[in-house]
Amino acid sequence: MKSIFTFNILFFLLIFPVFGQFGGQRGPSIVGKITGNVIDASSGDPVEFATVVLQVADFEKDVDGAISDVKGNFKLEDIKPGTYKLVVSFIGYETKTIEDI
């Protein structure tokens, strides 16, 4: 009985470090970010509080979104690799779509 107990302890001591190194992942996850600036085409002034939506290119499914700040800047983070389109809209302006991102 004593030898089986010792075997179980050694088995767990040898198997846990293997799980710790791999952690169930298949490799590093790659993510990116998209930053930009929303500007009025005629006046050149920044457009604050414009809605910026990132969509999957083929399905028009929203992936992420942001609102531009007082300087017109926006940032979308932790974006997985793929093909997207960016849709920028604001009341009183024509909606702008940027394809193949």
GROMACS .gro file of N, CA, C and O in nm, residues 30-69:
model
  160
   30ILE      N    1  -0.281   3.689  -3.077
   30ILE     CA    2  -0.240   3.813  -3.142
   30ILE      C    3  -0.359   3.908  -3.144
   30ILE      O    4  -0.467   3.872  -3.189
   31VAL      N    5  -0.340   4.027  -3.094
   31VAL     CA    6  -0.444   4.129  -3.098
   31VAL      C    7  -0.381   4.260  -3.145
   31VAL      O    8  -0.262   4.280  -3.137
   32GLY      N    9  -0.465   4.347  -3.195
   32GLY     CA   10  -0.416   4.475  -3.242
   32GLY      C   11  -0.503   4.588  -3.191
   32GLY      O   12  -0.593   4.566  -3.110
   33LYS      N   13  -0.473   4.707  -3.237
   33LYS     CA   14  -0.555   4.822  -3.200
   33LYS      C   15  -0.570   4.912  -3.321
   33LYS      O   16  -0.487   4.914  -3.411
   34ILE      N   17  -0.679   4.986  -3.322
   34ILE     CA   18  -0.708   5.082  -3.428
   34ILE      C   19  -0.729   5.217  -3.362
   34ILE      O   20  -0.809   5.229  -3.269
   35THR      N   21  -0.655   5.316  -3.408
   35THR     CA   22  -0.672   5.452  -3.356
   35THR      C   23  -0.698   5.544  -3.474
   35THR      O   24  -0.659   5.515  -3.587
   36GLY      N   25  -0.766   5.653  -3.448
   36GLY     CA   26  -0.793   5.747  -3.555
   36GLY      C   27  -0.845   5.878  -3.504
   36GLY      O   28  -0.853   5.901  -3.383
   37ASN      N   29  -0.878   5.963  -3.597
   37ASN     CA   30  -0.924   6.098  -3.566
   37ASN      C   31  -1.039   6.131  -3.660
   37ASN      O   32  -1.025   6.117  -3.781
   38VAL      N   33  -1.152   6.175  -3.605
   38VAL     CA   34  -1.268   6.212  -3.686
   38VAL      C   35  -1.265   6.363  -3.705
   38VAL      O   36  -1.267   6.439  -3.609
   39ILE      N   37  -1.259   6.405  -3.833
   39ILE     CA   38  -1.245   6.547  -3.866
   39ILE      C   39  -1.352   6.586  -3.968
   39ILE      O   40  -1.380   6.511  -4.062
   40ASP      N   41  -1.410   6.703  -3.952
   40ASP     CA   42  -1.506   6.759  -4.047
   40ASP      C   43  -1.430   6.789  -4.177
   40ASP      O   44  -1.331   6.862  -4.176
   41ALA      N   45  -1.478   6.732  -4.288
   41ALA     CA   46  -1.407   6.746  -4.415
   41ALA      C   47  -1.406   6.890  -4.466
   41ALA      O   48  -1.309   6.934  -4.530
   42SER      N   49  -1.508   6.966  -4.439
   42SER     CA   50  -1.514   7.103  -4.493
   42SER      C   51  -1.441   7.205  -4.406
   42SER      O   52  -1.372   7.293  -4.457
   43SER      N   53  -1.453   7.195  -4.274
   43SER     CA   54  -1.390   7.295  -4.186
   43SER      C   55  -1.255   7.251  -4.130
   43SER      O   56  -1.176   7.334  -4.089
   44GLY      N   57  -1.231   7.119  -4.126
   44GLY     CA   58  -1.106   7.069  -4.067
   44GLY      C   59  -1.110   7.060  -3.915
   44GLY      O   60  -1.010   7.027  -3.853
   45ASP      N   61  -1.224   7.091  -3.856
   45ASP     CA   62  -1.238   7.084  -3.710
   45ASP      C   63  -1.264   6.940  -3.666
   45ASP      O   64  -1.328   6.862  -3.737
   46PRO      N   65  -1.215   6.903  -3.545
   46PRO     CA   66  -1.244   6.769  -3.495
   46PRO      C   67  -1.393   6.754  -3.463
   46PRO      O   68  -1.459   6.849  -3.424
   47VAL      N   69  -1.444   6.633  -3.483
   47VAL     CA   70  -1.584   6.604  -3.452
   47VAL      C   71  -1.584   6.525  -3.322
   47VAL      O   72  -1.539   6.411  -3.317
   48GLU      N   73  -1.634   6.588  -3.216
   48GLU     CA   74  -1.637   6.520  -3.087
   48GLU      C   75  -1.766   6.441  -3.072
   48GLU      O   76  -1.869   6.477  -3.127
   49PHE      N   77  -1.758   6.332  -2.999
   49PHE     CA   78  -1.870   6.244  -2.969
   49PHE      C   79  -1.927   6.172  -3.091
   49PHE      O   80  -2.043   6.133  -3.092
   50ALA      N   81  -1.846   6.154  -3.196
   50ALA     CA   82  -1.888   6.074  -3.312
   50ALA      C   83  -1.883   5.927  -3.273
   50ALA      O   84  -1.798   5.884  -3.195
   51THR      N   85  -1.975   5.849  -3.327
   51THR     CA   86  -1.979   5.705  -3.299
   51THR      C   87  -1.894   5.631  -3.401
   51THR      O   88  -1.910   5.650  -3.521
   52VAL      N   89  -1.804   5.547  -3.350
   52VAL     CA   90  -1.716   5.468  -3.435
   52VAL      C   91  -1.743   5.321  -3.403
   52VAL      O   92  -1.732   5.279  -3.289
   53VAL      N   93  -1.782   5.244  -3.506
   53VAL     CA   94  -1.816   5.103  -3.487
   53VAL      C   95  -1.730   5.018  -3.578
   53VAL      O   96  -1.719   5.046  -3.698
   54LEU      N   97  -1.669   4.913  -3.522
   54LEU     CA   98  -1.591   4.816  -3.599
   54LEU      C   99  -1.680   4.695  -3.624
   54LEU      O  100  -1.735   4.638  -3.530
   55GLN      N  101  -1.695   4.658  -3.752
   55GLN     CA  102  -1.781   4.546  -3.789
   55GLN      C  103  -1.702   4.443  -3.867
   55GLN      O  104  -1.608   4.477  -3.939
   56VAL      N  105  -1.743   4.316  -3.856
   56VAL     CA  106  -1.688   4.210  -3.940
   56VAL      C  107  -1.731   4.242  -4.083
   56VAL      O  108  -1.848   4.273  -4.109
   57ALA      N  109  -1.638   4.236  -4.176
   57ALA     CA  110  -1.662   4.283  -4.312
   57ALA      C  111  -1.778   4.212  -4.382
   57ALA      O  112  -1.860   4.276  -4.445
   58ASP      N  113  -1.789   4.082  -4.370
   58ASP     CA  114  -1.890   4.007  -4.445
   58ASP      C  115  -2.026   4.003  -4.378
   58ASP      O  116  -2.128   3.989  -4.444
   59PHE      N  117  -2.030   4.012  -4.245
   59PHE     CA  118  -2.155   3.988  -4.173
   59PHE      C  119  -2.217   4.114  -4.113
   59PHE      O  120  -2.327   4.108  -4.062
   60GLU      N  121  -2.147   4.224  -4.115
   60GLU     CA  122  -2.191   4.348  -4.052
   60GLU      C  123  -2.225   4.329  -3.904
   60GLU      O  124  -2.316   4.389  -3.850
   61LYS      N  125  -2.151   4.240  -3.841
   61LYS     CA  126  -2.167   4.215  -3.697
   61LYS      C  127  -2.073   4.310  -3.622
   61LYS      O  128  -1.954   4.317  -3.653
   62ASP      N  129  -2.127   4.384  -3.525
   62ASP     CA  130  -2.046   4.477  -3.447
   62ASP      C  131  -1.948   4.400  -3.360
   62ASP      O  132  -1.986   4.308  -3.287
   63VAL      N  133  -1.821   4.438  -3.367
   63VAL     CA  134  -1.716   4.375  -3.287
   63VAL      C  135  -1.678   4.464  -3.171
   63VAL      O  136  -1.661   4.418  -3.059
   64ASP      N  137  -1.665   4.593  -3.197
   64ASP     CA  138  -1.624   4.688  -3.095
   64ASP      C  139  -1.673   4.826  -3.136
   64ASP      O  140  -1.712   4.848  -3.251
   65GLY      N  141  -1.667   4.917  -3.044
   65GLY     CA  142  -1.710   5.052  -3.074
   65GLY      C  143  -1.648   5.153  -2.979
   65GLY      O  144  -1.596   5.115  -2.874
   66ALA      N  145  -1.652   5.278  -3.018
   66ALA     CA  146  -1.597   5.386  -2.936
   66ALA      C  147  -1.666   5.516  -2.974
   66ALA      O  148  -1.737   5.523  -3.075
   67ILE      N  149  -1.643   5.615  -2.893
   67ILE     CA  150  -1.692   5.751  -2.920
   67ILE      C  151  -1.571   5.843  -2.921
   67ILE      O  152  -1.485   5.833  -2.833
   68SER      N  153  -1.564   5.930  -3.019
   68SER     CA  154  -1.449   6.020  -3.029
   68SER      C  155  -1.451   6.121  -2.913
   68SER      O  156  -1.557   6.161  -2.865
   69ASP      N  157  -1.331   6.161  -2.872
   69ASP     CA  158  -1.321   6.258  -2.762
   69ASP      C  159  -1.331   6.401  -2.817
   69ASP      O  160  -1.364   6.421  -2.934
   0.00000   0.00000   0.00000
